[in-house]
Short mmCIF file of C-alpha atoms in Angstrom, two decimals:
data_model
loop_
_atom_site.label_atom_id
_atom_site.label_comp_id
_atom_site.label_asym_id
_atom_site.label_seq_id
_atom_site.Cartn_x
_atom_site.Cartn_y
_atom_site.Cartn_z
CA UNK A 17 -20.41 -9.41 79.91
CA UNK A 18 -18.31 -12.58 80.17
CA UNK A 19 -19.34 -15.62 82.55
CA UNK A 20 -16.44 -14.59 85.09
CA UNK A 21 -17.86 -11.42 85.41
CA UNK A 22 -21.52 -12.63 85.64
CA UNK A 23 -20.24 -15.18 88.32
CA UNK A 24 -18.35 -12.55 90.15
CA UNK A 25 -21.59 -10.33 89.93
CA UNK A 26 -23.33 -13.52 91.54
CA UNK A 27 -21.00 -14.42 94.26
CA UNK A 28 -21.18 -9.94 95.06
CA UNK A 29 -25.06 -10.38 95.03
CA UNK A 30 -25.06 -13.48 97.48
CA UNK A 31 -22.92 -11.99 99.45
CA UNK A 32 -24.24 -8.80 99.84
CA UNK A 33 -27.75 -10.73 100.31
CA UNK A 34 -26.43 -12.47 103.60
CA UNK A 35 -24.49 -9.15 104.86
CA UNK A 36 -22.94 -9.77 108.24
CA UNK A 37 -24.35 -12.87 109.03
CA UNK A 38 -23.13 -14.79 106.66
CA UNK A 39 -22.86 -18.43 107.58
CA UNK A 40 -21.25 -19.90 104.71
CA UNK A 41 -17.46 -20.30 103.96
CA UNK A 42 -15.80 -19.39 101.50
CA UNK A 43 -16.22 -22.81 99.22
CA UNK A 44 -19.92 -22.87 100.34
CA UNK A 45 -20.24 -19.95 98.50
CA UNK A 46 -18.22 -20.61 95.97
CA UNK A 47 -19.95 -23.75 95.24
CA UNK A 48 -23.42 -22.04 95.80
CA UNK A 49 -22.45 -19.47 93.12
CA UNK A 50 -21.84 -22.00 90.78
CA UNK A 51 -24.82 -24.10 91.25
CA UNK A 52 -26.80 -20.88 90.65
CA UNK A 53 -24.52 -19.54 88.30
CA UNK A 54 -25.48 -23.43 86.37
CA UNK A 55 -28.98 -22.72 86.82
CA UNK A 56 -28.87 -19.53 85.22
CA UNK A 57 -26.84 -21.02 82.19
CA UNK A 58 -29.52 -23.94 82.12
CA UNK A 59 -32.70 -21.32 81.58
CA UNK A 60 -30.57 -19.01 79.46
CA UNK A 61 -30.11 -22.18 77.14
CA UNK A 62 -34.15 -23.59 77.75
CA UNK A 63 -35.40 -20.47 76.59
CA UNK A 64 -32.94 -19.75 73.67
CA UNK A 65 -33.89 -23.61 72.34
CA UNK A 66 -37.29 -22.20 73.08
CA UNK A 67 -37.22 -19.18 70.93
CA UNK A 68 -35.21 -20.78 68.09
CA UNK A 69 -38.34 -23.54 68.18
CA UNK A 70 -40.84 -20.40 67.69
CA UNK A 71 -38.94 -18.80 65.20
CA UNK A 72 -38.12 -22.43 63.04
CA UNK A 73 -42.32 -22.60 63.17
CA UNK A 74 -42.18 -19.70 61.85
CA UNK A 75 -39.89 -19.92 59.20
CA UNK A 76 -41.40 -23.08 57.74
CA UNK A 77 -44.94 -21.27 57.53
CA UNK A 78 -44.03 -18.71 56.02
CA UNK A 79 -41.71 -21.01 53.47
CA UNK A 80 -44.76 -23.08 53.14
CA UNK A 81 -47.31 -20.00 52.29
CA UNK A 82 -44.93 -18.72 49.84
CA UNK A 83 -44.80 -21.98 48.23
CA UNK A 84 -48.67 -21.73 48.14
CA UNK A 85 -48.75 -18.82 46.49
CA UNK A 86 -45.63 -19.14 44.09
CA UNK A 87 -48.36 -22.36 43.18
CA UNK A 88 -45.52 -24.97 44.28
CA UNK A 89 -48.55 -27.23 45.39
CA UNK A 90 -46.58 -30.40 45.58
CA UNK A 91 -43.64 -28.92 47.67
CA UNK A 92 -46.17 -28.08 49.76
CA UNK A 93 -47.64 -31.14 50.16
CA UNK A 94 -44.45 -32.79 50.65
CA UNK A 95 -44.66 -31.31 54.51
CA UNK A 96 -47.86 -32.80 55.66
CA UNK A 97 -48.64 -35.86 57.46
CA UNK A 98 -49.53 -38.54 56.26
CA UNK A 99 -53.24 -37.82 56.99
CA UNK A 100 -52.99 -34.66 55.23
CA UNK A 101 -51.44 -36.27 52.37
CA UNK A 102 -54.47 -38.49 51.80
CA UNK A 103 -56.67 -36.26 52.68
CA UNK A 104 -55.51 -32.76 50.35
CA UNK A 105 -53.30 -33.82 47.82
CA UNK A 106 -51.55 -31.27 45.86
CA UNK A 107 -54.32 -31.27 42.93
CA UNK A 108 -57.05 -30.56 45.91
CA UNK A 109 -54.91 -28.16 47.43
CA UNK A 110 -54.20 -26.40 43.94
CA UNK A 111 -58.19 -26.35 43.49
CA UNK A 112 -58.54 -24.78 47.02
CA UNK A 113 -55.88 -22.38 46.76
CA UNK A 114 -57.52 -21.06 42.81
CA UNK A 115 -61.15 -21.06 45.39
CA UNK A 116 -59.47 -18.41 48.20
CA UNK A 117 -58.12 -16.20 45.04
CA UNK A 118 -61.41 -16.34 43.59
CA UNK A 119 -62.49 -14.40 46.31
CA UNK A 120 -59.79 -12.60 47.75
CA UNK A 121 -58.10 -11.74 44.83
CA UNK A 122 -54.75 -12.12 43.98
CA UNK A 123 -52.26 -12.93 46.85
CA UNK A 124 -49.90 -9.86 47.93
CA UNK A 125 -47.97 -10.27 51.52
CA UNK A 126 -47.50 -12.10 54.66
CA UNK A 127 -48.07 -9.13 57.50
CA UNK A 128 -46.69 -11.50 60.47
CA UNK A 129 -47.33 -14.61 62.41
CA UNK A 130 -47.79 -16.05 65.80
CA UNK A 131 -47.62 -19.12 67.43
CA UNK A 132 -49.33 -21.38 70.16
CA UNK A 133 -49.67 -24.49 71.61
CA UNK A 134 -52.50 -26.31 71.27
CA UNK A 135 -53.04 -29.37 72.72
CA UNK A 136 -49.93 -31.75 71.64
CA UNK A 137 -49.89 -29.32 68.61
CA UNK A 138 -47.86 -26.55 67.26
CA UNK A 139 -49.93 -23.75 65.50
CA UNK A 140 -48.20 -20.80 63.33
CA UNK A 141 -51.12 -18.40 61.92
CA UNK A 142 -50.12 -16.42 59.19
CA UNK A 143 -51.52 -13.12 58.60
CA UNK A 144 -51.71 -12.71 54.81
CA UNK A 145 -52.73 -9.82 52.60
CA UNK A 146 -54.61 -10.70 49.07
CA UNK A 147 -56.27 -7.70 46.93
CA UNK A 148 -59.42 -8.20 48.35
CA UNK A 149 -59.13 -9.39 51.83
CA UNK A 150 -56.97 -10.54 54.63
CA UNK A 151 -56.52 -13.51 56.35
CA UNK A 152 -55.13 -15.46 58.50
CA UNK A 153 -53.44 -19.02 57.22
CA UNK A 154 -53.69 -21.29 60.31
CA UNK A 155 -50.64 -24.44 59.76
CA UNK A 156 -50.91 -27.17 62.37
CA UNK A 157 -47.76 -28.56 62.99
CA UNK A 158 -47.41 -32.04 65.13
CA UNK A 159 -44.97 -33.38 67.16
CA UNK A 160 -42.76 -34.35 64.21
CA UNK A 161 -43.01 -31.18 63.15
CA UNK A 162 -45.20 -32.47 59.58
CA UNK A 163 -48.23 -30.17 58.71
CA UNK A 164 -51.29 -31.65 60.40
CA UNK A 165 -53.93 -29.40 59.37
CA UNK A 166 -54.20 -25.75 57.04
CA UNK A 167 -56.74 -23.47 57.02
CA UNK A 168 -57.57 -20.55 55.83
CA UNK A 169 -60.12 -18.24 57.64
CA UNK A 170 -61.01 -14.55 58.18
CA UNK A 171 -58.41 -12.63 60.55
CA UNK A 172 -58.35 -12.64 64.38
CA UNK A 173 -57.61 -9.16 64.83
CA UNK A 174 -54.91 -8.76 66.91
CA UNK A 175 -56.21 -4.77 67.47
CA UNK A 176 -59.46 -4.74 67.89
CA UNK A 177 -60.95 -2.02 65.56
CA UNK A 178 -64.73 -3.11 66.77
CA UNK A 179 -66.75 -0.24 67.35
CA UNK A 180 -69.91 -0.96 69.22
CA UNK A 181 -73.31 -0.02 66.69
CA UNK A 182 -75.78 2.71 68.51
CA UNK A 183 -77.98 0.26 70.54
CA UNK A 184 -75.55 -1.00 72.69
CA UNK A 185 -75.08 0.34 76.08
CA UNK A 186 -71.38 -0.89 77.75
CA UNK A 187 -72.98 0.82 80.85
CA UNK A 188 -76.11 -1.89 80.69
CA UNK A 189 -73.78 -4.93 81.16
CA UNK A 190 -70.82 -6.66 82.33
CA UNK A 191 -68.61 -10.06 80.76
CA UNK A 192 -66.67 -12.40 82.78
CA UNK A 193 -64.42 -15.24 81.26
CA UNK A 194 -65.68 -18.53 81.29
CA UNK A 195 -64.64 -21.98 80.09
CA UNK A 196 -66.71 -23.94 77.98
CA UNK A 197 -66.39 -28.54 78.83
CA UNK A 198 -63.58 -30.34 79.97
CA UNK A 199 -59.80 -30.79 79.23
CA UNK A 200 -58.63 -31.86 76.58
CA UNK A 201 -61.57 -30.00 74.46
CA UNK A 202 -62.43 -27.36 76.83
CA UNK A 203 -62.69 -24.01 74.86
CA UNK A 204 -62.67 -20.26 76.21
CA UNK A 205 -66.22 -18.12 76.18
CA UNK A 206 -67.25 -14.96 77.27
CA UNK A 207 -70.28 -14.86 79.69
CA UNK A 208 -71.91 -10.95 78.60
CA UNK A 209 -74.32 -10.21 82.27
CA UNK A 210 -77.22 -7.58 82.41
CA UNK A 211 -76.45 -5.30 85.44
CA UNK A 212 -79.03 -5.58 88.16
CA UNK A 213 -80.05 -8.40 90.63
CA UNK A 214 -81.23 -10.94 87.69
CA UNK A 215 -82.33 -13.79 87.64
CA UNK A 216 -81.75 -13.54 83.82
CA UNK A 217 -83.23 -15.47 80.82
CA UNK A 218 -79.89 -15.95 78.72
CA UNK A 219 -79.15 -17.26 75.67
CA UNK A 220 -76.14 -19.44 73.91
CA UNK A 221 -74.85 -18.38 70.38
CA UNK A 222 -73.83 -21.67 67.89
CA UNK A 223 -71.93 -20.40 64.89
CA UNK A 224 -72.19 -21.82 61.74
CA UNK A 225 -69.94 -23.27 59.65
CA UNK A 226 -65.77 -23.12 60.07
CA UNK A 227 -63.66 -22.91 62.91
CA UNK A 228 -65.22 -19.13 64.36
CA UNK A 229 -64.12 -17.34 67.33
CA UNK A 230 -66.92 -16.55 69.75
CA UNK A 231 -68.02 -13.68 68.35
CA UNK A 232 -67.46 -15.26 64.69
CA UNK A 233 -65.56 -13.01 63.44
CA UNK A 234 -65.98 -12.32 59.45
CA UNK A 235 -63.61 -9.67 58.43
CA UNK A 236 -64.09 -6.62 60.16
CA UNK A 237 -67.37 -7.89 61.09
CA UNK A 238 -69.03 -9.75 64.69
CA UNK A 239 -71.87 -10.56 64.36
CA UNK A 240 -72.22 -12.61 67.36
CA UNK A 241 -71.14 -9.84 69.36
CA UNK A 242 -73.20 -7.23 68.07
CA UNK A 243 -76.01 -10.08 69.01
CA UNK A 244 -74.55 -10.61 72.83
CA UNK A 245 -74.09 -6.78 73.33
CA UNK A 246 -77.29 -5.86 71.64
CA UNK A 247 -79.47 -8.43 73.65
CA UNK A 248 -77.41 -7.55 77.08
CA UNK A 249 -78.56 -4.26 76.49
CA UNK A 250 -81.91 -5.26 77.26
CA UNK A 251 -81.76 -7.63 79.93
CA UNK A 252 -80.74 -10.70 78.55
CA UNK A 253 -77.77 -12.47 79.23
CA UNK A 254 -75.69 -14.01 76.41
CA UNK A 255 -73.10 -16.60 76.25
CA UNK A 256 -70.88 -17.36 73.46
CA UNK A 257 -67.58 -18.84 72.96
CA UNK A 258 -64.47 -20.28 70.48
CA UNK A 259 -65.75 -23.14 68.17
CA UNK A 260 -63.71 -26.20 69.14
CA UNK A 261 -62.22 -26.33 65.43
CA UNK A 262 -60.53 -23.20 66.28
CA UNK A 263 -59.02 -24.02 69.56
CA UNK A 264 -58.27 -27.76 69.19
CA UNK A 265 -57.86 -27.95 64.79
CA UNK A 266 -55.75 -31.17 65.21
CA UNK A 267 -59.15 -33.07 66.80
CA UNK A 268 -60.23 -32.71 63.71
CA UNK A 269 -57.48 -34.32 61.29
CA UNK A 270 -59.59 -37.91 61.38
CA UNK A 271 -63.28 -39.14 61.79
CA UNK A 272 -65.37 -36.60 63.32
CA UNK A 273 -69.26 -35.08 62.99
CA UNK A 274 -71.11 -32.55 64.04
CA UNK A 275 -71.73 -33.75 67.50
CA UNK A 276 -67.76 -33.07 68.25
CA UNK A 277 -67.59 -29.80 66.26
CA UNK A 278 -70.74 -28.11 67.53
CA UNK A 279 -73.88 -29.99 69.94
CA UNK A 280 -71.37 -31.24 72.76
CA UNK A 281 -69.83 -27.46 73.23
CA UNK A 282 -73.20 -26.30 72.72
CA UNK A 283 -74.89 -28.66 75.83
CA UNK A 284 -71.74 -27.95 77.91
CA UNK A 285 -72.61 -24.56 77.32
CA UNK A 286 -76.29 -24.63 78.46
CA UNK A 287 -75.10 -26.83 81.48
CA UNK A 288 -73.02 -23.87 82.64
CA UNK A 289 -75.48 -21.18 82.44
CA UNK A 290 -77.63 -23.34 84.50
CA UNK A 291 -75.10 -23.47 87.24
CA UNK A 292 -74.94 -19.85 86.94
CA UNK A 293 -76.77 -17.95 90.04
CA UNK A 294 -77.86 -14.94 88.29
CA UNK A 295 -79.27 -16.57 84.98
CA UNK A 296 -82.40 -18.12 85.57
CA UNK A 297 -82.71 -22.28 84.60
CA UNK A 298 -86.05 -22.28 82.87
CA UNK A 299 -85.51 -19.45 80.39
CA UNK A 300 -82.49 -20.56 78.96
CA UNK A 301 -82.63 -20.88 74.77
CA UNK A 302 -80.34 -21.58 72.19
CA UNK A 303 -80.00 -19.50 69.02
CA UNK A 304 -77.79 -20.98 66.32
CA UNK A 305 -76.81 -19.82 62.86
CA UNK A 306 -76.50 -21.11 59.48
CA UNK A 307 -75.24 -24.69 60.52
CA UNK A 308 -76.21 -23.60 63.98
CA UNK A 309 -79.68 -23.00 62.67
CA UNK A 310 -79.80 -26.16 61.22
CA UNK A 311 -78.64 -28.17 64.54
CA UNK A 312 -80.41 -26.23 66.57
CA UNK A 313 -83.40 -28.89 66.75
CA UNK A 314 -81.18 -31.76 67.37
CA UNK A 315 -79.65 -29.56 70.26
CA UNK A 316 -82.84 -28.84 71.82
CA UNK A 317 -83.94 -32.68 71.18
CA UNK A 318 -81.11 -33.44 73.09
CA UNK A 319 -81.25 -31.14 75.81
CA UNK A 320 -85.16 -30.70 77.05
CA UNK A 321 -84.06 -27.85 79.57
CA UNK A 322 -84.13 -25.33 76.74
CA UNK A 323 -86.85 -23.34 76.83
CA UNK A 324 -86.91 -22.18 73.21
CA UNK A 325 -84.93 -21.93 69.83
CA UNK A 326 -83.96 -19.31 67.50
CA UNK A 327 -82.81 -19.97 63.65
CA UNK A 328 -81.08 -17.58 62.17
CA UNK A 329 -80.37 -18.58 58.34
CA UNK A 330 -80.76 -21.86 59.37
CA UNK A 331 -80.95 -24.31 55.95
CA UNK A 332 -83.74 -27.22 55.56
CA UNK A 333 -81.99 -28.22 52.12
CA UNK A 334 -79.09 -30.42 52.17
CA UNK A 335 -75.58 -29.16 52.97
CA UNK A 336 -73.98 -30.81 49.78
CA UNK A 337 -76.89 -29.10 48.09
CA UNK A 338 -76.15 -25.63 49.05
CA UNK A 339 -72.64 -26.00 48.67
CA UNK A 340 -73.26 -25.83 45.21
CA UNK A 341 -75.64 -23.81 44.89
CA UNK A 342 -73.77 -20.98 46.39
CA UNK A 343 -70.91 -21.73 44.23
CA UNK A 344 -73.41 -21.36 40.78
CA UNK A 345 -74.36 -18.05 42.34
CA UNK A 346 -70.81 -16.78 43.19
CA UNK A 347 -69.73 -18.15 39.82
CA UNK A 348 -72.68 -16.12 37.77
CA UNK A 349 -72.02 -12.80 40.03
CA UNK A 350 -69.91 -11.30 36.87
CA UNK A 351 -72.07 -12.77 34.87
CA UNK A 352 -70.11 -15.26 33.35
CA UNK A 353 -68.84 -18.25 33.96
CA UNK A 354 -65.41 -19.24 33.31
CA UNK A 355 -63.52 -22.51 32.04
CA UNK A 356 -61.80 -23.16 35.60
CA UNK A 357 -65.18 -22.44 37.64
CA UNK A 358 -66.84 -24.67 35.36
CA UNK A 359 -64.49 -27.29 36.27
CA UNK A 360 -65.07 -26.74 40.10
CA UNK A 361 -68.54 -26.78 40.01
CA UNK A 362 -68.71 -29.99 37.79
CA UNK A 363 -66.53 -31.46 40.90
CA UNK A 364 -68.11 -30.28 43.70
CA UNK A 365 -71.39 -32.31 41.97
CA UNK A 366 -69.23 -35.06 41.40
CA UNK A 367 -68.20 -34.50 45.67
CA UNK A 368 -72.23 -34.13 46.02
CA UNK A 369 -72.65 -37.57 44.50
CA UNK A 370 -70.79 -39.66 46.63
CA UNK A 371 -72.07 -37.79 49.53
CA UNK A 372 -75.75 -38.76 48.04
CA UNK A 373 -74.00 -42.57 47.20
CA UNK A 374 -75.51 -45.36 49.59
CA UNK A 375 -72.52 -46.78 49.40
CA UNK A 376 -70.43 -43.48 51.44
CA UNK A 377 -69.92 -46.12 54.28
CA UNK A 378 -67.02 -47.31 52.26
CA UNK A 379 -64.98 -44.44 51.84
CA UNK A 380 -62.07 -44.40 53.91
CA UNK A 381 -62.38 -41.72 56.45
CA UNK A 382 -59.60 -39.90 55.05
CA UNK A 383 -61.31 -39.09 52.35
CA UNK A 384 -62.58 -35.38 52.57
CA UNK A 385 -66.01 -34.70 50.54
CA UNK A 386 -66.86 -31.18 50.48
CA UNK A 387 -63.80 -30.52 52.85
CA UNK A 388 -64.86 -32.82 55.47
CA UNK A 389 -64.44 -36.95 56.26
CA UNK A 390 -67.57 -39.45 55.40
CA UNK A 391 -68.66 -40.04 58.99
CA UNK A 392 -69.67 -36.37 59.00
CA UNK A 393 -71.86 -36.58 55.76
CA UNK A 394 -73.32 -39.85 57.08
CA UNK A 395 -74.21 -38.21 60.26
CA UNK A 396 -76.25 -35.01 59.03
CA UNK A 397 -77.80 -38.16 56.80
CA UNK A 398 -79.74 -39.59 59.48
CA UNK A 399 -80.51 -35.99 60.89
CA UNK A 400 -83.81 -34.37 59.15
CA UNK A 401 -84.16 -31.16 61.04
CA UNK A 402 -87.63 -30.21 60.24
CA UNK A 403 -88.79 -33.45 61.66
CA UNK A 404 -87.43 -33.09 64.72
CA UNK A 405 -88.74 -29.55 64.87
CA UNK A 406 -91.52 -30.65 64.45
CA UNK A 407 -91.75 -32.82 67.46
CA UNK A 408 -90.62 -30.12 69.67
CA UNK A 409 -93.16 -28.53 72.04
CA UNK A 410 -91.29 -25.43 72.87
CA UNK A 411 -91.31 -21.84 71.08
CA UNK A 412 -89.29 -21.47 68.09
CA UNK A 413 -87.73 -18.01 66.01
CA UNK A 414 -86.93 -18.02 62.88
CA UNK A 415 -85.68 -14.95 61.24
CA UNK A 416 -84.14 -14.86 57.20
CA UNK A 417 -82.29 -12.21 55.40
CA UNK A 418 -83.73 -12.04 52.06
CA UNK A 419 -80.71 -10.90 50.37
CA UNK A 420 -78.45 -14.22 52.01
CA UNK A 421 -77.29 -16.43 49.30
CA UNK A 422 -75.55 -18.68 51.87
CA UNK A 423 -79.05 -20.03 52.75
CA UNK A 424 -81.75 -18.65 51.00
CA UNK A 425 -85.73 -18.10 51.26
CA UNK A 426 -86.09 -21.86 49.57
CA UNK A 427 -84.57 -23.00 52.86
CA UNK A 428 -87.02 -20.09 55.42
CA UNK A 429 -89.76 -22.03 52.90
CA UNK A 430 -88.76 -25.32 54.33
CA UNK A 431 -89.14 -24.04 57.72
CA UNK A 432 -93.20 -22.90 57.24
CA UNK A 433 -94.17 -25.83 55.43
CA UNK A 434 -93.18 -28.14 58.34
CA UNK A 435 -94.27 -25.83 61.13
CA UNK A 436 -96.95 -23.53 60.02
CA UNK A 437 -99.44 -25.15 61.53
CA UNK A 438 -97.61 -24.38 65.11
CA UNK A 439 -99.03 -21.51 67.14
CA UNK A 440 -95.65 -21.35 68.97
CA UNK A 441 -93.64 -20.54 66.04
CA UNK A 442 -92.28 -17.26 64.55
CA UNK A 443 -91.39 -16.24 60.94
CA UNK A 444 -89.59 -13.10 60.31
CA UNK A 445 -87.74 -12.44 56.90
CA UNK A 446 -85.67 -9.06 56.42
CA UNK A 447 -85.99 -7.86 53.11
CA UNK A 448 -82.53 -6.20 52.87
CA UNK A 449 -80.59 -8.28 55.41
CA UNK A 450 -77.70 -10.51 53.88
CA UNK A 451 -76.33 -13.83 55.72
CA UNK A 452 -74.75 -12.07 58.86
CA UNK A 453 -78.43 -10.29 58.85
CA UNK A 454 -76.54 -7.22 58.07
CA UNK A 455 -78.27 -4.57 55.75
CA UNK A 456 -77.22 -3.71 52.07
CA UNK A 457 -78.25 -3.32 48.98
CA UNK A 458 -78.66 -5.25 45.43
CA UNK A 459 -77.51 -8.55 45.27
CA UNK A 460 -75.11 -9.84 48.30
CA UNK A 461 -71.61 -10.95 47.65
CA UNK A 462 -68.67 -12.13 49.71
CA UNK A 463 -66.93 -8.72 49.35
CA UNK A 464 -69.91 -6.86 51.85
CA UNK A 465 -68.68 -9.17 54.42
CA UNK A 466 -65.63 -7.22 54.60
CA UNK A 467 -67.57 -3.92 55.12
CA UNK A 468 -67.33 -2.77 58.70
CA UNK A 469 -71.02 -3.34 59.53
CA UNK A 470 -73.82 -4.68 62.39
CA UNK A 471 -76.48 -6.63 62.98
CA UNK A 472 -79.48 -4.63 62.03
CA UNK A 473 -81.15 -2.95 65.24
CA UNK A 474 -84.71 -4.41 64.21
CA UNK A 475 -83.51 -8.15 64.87
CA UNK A 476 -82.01 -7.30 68.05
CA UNK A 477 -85.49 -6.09 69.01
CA UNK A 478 -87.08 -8.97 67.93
CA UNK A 479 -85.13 -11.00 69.36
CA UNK A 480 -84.92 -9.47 72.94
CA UNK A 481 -88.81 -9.16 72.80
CA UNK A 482 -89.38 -12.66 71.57
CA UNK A 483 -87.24 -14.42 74.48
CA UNK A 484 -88.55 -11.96 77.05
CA UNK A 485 -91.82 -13.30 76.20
CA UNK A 486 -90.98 -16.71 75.63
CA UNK A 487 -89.71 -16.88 79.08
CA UNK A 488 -92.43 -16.03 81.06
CA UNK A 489 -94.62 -18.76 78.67
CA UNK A 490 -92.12 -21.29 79.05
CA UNK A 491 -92.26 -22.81 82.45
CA UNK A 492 -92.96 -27.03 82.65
CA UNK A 493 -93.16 -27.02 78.71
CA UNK A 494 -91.19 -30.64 78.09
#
């Protein structure tokens, strides 16, 4: 249709609209076509610059994943920031890239993409097919359109294939939205309610490691809501919610710790349940995993509301120290150990060194050890979570797969040596439960986590009977 014929259409329309009444003359209506006639132009052109925007994002992720896998490291590193460029050059990015086709296998396809805004940032995730796996390769773009961050996690799925496990009952419960802090780090959670009258005890989920969605996602697996489902199921309320790495990634392109990527979501989080009128404020706990585990004690030292903890996998070794031992283990799981993974580990103990170094308060903080700056190693530093356990009064969980080599039953030992002597204090293991406490069988490798699978019914139970118990102990404890 030409623009005569749209503005006669317009002038028809107007007129039409006013019928008999009209009031304006001929060249008020005339110039009142044009104006809108102008306006129409002036969003036809908006949203075209918009979509050609979108689809430019687009294009240069899927240019720059290409380049990744075609092993064009230094092309690729020729679009980031200059953060980025101190902080993954192209022989880091080459060693991470060899890392994700260790374990996914060989790269195959892109799928798609989609794009947000996030904050004052662009982000294009890339859904990617290797042999082994998907996922999802999350570019960061800033305002001058320069790569600000890249990762690479497990797939959002964009149709959700979950199927609840048999102890759920989507009768028993209810979820509302909810947000999580304050703009600009607020995140989106889901609030999962027991039907009934309530008050509720209620628990918040802390994921572990990476930027997880609330239910922290791990291929077709979800864990976290298997846990929310399977606790609302009997009477306890659950809230979890979006890891501020995933919402907000280009917060975390500088200095940051642990206090910005997980204990000051975590608080906000408690603060909201107690605000909430059907979830009762003296039986609210915490239960964190893996690094959620292992924060959980600062957490709870920080926030004396809580009326009890739960670990799940949490580690008492070192983080630098598990790094590579898990990489040893995945390395020996074919039972050799070849030239390039030799050369990995032998860095990564390098990395481990200068995390161990008394002098790390030197490194520049765009210097990424073990994937993350110095101020975040010199934080968990200070931070000796079995000590502060220790000096908490209320009731703690603590429940281990035995088949997780993640964080293992040297770390569940750490736990009992330093609180054995507490009558308040729980140890379960699970002799065939892996790191997402997820049954199996025979030694546990990355490739069971993308096994459709659930939380085992048994530590749903425990846990639903621990807190329910818990609770009614745990009024005025400090």
């Amino acid at each position: 249709m030409g623009w005569a014929k749209i503005t006669h259409w317009l002038g028809l329309t107007l007129l039409v609209g006013i019928g008999a009444i009209a009031l304006l003359s001929v060249a008020d209506s005339a110039s009142a076509n044009r104006r809108v006639t102008q306006e129409l132009l002036q969003k036809m052109r908006t949203e075209t610059q918009r979509q050609k925007a979108v689809e430019d994002l687009k294009s240069a992720a899927a240019k720059l994943v290409n380049l990744l896998a075609q092993g064009k490291f230094g092309e690729v590193t020729k679009s980031f920031d200059p953060t980025m460029q101190k902080a993954l050059p192209s022989e880091k990015l080459k060693a991470t890239w060899a890392d994700v086709l260790e374990e996914a296998g060989p790269f195959k396809r892109q799928i798609g993409s989609k794009t947000s805004k996030e904050d004052q940032y662009d982000v294009v995730v890339v859904n990617c097919e290797f042999e082994k796996a998907r996922l999802d390769i999350r570019v960061v773009y800033n305002s001058n359109k320069k790569v600000a961050g890249l990762f690479i996690v497990s797939p959002s799925q964009a149709t959700d294939t979950y199927k609840p496990p048999s102890y759920v009952n989507r009768e028993a419960f209810q979820e509302k939205a909810v947000t999580i802090g304050s703009a600009p780090s607020a995140v989106p959670g889901i609030l999962t309610l027991p039907r009934g009258e309530g008050p509720f005890p209620a628990v918040v989920l802390v994921q572990g490691s990476g930027p997880h969605d609330r239910d922290e996602t791990i291929g077709p697996n979800k864990p976290f809501r298997d846990l929310a489902w399977g606790l609302a199921s009997q009477g306890v309320a659950v809230l979890r919610y979006d890891k501020r790495t995933r919402v907000h990634p280009g917060q975390f392109s500088g200095k940051f710790t642990v206090k910005e990527e997980v204990t000051d979501d975590a608080i906000a989080a408690i603060a909201l349940l107690q605000q909430t009128p059907s979830i009762n404020p003296d039986q609210i706990f915490l239960l964190g995993h893996s690094l959620g585990g292992m924060l959980a004690p600062r957490i709870a030292q920080q926030e004396p509301s809580l009326a009890g903890i739960i670990i799940l996998a949490g580690n008492t070794r070192p983080f630098e120290d598990l790094y590579i031992a898990q990489s040893e283990y995945l390395a020996k799981l074919d039972d050799q150990i070849t030239p390039r993974e030799k050369q990995a580990i032998a860095t990564f103990k390098q990395q481990a060194e200068r995390i161990k170094d008394r002098d790390l308060r030197k490194e520049p903080d765009t210097e990424l050890l073990l994937g993350v700056p110095p101020a975040y190693w010199l934080d968990l530093k200070d931070y000796k979570q079995t000590e502060v356990a220790k000096e908490l009064k209320r009731p703690i969980l603590i429940l281990q797969g035995e088949r997780d080599y993640q964080v293992t039953l040297d770390d569940f030992r750490g736990w009992q040596k330093a609180l054995s002597d507490r009558k308040n204090v729980t140890f379960k293991t699970y002799s065939n439960l892996n790191h997402l406490f997820m049954p199996g069988e025979g030694k546990a490798t990355p490739q069971e986590y993308q096994v459709a699978n659930h939380v085992d019914a048994v530590v749903i139970t425990d846990i639903a009977e621990w807190v329910k118990q818990s609770a009614l102990q745990s009024y005025g404890n400090p």
